[in-house]
Tab-separated table of C-alpha atoms in Angstrom:
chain	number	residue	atom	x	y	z
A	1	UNK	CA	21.189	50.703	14.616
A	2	UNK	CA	24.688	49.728	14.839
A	3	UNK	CA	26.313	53.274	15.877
A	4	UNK	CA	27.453	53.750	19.343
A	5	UNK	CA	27.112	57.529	20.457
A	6	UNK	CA	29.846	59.118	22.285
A	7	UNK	CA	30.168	62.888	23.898
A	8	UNK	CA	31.614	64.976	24.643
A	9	UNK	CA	34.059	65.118	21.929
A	10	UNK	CA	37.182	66.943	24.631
A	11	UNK	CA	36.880	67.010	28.213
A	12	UNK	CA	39.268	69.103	30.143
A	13	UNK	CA	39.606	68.563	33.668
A	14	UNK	CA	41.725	69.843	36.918
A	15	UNK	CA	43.561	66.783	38.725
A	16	UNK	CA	41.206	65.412	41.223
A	17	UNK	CA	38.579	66.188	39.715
A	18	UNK	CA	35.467	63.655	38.204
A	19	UNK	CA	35.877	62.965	34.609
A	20	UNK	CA	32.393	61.619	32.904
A	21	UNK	CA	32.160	60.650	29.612
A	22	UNK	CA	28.753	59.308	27.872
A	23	UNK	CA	27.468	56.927	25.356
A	24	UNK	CA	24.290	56.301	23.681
A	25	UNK	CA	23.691	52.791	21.831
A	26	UNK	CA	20.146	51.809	19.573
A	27	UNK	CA	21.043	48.084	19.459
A	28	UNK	CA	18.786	45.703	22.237
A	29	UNK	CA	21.199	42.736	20.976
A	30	UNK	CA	24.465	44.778	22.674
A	31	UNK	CA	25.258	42.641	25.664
A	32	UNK	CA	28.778	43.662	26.719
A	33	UNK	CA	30.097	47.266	26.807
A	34	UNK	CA	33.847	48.145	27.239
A	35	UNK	CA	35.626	51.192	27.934
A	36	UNK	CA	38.907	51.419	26.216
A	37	UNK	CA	41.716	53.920	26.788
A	38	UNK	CA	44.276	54.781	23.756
A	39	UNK	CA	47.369	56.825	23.811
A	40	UNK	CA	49.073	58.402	21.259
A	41	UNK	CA	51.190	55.572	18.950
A	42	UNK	CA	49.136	52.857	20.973
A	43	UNK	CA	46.187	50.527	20.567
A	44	UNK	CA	43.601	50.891	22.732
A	45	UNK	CA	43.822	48.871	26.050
A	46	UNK	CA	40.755	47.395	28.136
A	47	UNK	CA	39.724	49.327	30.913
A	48	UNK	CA	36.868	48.456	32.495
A	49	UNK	CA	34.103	46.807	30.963
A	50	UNK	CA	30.091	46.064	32.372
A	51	UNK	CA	27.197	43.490	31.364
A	52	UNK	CA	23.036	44.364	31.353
A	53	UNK	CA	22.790	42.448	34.079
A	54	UNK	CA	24.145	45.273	36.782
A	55	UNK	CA	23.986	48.872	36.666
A	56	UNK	CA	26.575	49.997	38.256
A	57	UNK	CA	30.716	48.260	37.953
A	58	UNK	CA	33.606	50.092	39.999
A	59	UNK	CA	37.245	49.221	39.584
A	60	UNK	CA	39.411	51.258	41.647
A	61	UNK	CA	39.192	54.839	39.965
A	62	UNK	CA	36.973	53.896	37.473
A	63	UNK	CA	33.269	53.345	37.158
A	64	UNK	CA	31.292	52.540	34.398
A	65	UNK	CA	26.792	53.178	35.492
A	66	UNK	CA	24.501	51.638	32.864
A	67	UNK	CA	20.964	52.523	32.233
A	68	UNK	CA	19.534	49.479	30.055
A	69	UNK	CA	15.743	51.251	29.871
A	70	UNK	CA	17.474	54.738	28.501
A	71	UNK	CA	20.131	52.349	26.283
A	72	UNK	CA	22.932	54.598	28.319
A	73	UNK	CA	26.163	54.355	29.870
A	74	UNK	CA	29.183	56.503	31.215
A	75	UNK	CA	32.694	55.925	31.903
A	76	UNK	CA	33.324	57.735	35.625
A	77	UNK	CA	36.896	58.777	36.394
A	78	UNK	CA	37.396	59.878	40.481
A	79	UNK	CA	40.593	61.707	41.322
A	80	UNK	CA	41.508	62.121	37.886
A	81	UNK	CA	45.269	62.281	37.223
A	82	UNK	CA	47.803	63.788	34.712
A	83	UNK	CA	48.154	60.228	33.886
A	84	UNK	CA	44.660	60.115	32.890
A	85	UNK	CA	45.314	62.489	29.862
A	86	UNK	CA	44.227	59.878	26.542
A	87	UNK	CA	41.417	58.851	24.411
A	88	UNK	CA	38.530	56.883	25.517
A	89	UNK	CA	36.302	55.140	23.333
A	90	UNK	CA	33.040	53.197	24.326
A	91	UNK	CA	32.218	50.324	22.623
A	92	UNK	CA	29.402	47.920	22.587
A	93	UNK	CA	29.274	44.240	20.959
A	94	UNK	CA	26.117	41.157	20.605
A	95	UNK	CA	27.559	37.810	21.397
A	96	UNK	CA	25.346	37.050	18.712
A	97	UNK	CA	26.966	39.117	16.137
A	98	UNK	CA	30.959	37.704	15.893
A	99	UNK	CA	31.249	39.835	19.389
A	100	UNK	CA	33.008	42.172	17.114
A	101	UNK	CA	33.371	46.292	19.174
A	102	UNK	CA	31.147	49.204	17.880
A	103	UNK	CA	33.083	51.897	18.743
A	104	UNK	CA	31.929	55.707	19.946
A	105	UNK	CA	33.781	58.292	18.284
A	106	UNK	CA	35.846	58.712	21.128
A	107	UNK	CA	36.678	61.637	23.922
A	108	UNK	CA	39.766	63.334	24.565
A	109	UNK	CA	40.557	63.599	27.616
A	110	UNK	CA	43.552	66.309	29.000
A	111	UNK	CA	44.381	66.740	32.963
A	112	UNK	CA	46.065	69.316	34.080
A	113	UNK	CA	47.775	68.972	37.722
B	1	UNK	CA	54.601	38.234	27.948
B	2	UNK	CA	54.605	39.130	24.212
B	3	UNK	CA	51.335	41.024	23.309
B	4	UNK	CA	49.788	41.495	19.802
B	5	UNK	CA	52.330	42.770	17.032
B	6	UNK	CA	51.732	44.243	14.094
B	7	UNK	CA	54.170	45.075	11.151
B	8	UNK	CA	55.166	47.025	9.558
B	9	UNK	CA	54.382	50.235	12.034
B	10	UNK	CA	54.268	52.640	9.579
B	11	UNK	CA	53.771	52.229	5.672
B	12	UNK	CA	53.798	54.836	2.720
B	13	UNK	CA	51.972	53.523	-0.883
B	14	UNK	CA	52.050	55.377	-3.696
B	15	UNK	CA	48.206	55.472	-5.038
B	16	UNK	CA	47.627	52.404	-6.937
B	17	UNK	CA	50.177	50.253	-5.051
B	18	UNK	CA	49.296	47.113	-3.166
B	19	UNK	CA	49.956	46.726	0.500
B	20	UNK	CA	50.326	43.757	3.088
B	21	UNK	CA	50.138	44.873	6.705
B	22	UNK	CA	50.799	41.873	9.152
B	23	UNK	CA	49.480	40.973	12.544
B	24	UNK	CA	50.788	38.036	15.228
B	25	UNK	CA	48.267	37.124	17.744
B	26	UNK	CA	48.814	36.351	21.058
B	27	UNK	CA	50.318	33.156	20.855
B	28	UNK	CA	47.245	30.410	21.265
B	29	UNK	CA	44.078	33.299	21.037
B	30	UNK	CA	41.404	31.700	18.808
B	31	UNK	CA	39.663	35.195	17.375
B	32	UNK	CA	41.457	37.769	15.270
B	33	UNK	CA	40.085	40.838	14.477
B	34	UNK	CA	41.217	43.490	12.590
B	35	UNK	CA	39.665	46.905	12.902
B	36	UNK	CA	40.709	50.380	10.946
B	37	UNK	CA	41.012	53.503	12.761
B	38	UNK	CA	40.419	56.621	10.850
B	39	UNK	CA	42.424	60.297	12.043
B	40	UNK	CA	40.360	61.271	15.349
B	41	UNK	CA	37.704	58.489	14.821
B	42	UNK	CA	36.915	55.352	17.151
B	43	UNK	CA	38.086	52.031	15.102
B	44	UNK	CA	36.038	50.505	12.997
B	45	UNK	CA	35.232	46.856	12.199
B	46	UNK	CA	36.562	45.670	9.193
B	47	UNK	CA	36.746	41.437	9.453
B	48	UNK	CA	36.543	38.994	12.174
B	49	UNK	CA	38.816	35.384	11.933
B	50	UNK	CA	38.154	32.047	14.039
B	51	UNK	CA	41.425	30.058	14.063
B	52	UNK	CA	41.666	29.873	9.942
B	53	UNK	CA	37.837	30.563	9.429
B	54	UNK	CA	36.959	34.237	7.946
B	55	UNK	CA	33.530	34.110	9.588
B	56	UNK	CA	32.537	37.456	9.280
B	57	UNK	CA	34.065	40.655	6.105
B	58	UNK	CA	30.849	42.491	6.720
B	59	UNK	CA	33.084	45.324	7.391
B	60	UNK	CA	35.650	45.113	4.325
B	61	UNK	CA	34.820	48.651	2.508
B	62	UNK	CA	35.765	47.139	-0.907
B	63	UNK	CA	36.804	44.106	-2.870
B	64	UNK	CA	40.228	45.570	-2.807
B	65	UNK	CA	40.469	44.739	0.729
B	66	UNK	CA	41.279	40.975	1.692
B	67	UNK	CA	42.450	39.200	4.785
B	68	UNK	CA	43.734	35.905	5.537
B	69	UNK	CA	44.681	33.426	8.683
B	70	UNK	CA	45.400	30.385	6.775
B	71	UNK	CA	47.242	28.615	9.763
B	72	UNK	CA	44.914	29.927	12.053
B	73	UNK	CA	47.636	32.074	13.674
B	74	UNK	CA	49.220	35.374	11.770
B	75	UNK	CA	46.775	36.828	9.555
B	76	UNK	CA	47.852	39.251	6.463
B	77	UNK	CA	45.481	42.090	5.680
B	78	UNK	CA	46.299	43.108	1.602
B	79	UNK	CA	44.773	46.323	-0.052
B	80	UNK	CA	45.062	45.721	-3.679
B	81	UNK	CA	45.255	49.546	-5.627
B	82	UNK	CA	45.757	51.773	-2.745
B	83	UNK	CA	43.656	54.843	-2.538
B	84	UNK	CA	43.597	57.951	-0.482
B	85	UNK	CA	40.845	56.940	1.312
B	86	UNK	CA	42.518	54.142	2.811
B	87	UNK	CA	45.183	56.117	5.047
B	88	UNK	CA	44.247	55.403	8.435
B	89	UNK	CA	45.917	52.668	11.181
B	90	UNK	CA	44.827	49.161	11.050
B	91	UNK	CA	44.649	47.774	14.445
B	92	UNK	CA	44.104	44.223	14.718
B	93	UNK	CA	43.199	42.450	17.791
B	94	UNK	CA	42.780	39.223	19.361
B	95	UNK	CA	40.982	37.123	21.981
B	96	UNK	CA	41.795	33.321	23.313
B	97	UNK	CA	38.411	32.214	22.685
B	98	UNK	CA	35.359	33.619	20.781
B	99	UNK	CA	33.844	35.049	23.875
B	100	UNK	CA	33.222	38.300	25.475
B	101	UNK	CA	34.506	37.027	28.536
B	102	UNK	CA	37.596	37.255	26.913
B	103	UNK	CA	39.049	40.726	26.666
B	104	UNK	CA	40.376	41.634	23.007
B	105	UNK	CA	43.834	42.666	22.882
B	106	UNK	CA	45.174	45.385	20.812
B	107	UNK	CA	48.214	45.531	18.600
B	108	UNK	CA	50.070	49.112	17.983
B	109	UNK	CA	48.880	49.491	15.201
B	110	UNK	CA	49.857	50.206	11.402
B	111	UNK	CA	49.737	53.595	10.140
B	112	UNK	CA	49.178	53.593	6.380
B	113	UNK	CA	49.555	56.905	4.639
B	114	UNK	CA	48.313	56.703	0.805
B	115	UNK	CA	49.949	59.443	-1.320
């Protein structure tokens, strides 16, 4: 009940194009999901995060849609960039367990201009 | 400003050997976490500190695994009779106050290669 379920595993894309990367959580107590980005030699860095209150969140490039009823969300990347090129990891957490991150197995994501 | 660090970055223990990996919070953040990040795998949980207060090792895969905070700043992370198993990094992270609304911030990273 704790796993977070991440896909697709790779994700190649053509700059500009819409990256969309999914996750899948069993947990009703989850009440804040992050997206984090990692690059090689790194630790992951906050990118945009959303709440079960709203379904939608935007931040410039990036928007995360949730789906509370299907226990869903995705990671949306418009005009994706060479820059882009990392891991991304989901995660969820409960504030009433320690808030401590379930993470997805993470996608790999390569752009090429 | 000065972010998470972690020391060493890299570390290579011979099976059987104990370890210490060290981690320096951002300077006043309340939670520490410290998370271990298999080859191609998403971190995973390992122990959760607030200030000096180990509230939650639900995570720690073994009694060879212990952490510490005992000032309620750095924390040490010791794996007592390293095993193979235990290469990965160990990331550890921290937040100003025990709070979601407070974004966790990463460290680099140690990379621990058992051989």
């Amino acid at each position: 009940q704790q796993q977070v379920k991440q896909s697709p595993q790779s994700l190649i894309v053509q700059k500009g194009g819409i990256s969309i990367i999914n996750c899948a959580y069993e947990n009703t107590a989850f009440d804040y999901f992050p997206w984090y980005q990692q690059f090689p030699g790194k630790g992951p860095a906050l990118l945009i995060a959303i709440r079960p209150d709203v379904s939608e969140k935007k931040e410039g490039r990036f928007t995360i849609s949730f789906n509370k009823s299907a226990k869903q969300f995705s990671l949306h990347i418009m005009d994706s960039q060479p820059g882009d090129s990392a891991t991304y990891f989901c995660a969820a957490s409960s504030s009433y367990n320690t808030d401590k991150l379930i993470f997805g197995t993470g996608t790999r994501l390569q752009v090429f201009p | 400003g000065a972010g998470v660090s972690q020391s060493p970055r890299y570390k290579v223990a011979k099976r059987g050997q104990d370890v210490a990996l060290r981690c320096d919070p951002i300077s006043g953040h309340v939670s520490l976490f410290w998370y271990q990040q298999a080859l191609g795998q998403g971190p995973e949980f390992l122990t959760y500190f607030q200030n000096e207060a180990q509230l939650d090792k639900s995570g720690l895969p073994s009694d060879r695994f212990f952490a510490e905070r005992p000032e309620g700043s750095v924390s040490t992370l010791k794996i007592q009779r390293t095993q193979q198993e235990d290469s990965a990094v160990y990331l550890c992270a921290s937040t100003l106050f025990p709070d979601s609304l407070y974004e966790q911030y990463f460290g680099p990273g140690t990379r621990l290669t058992v051989t």
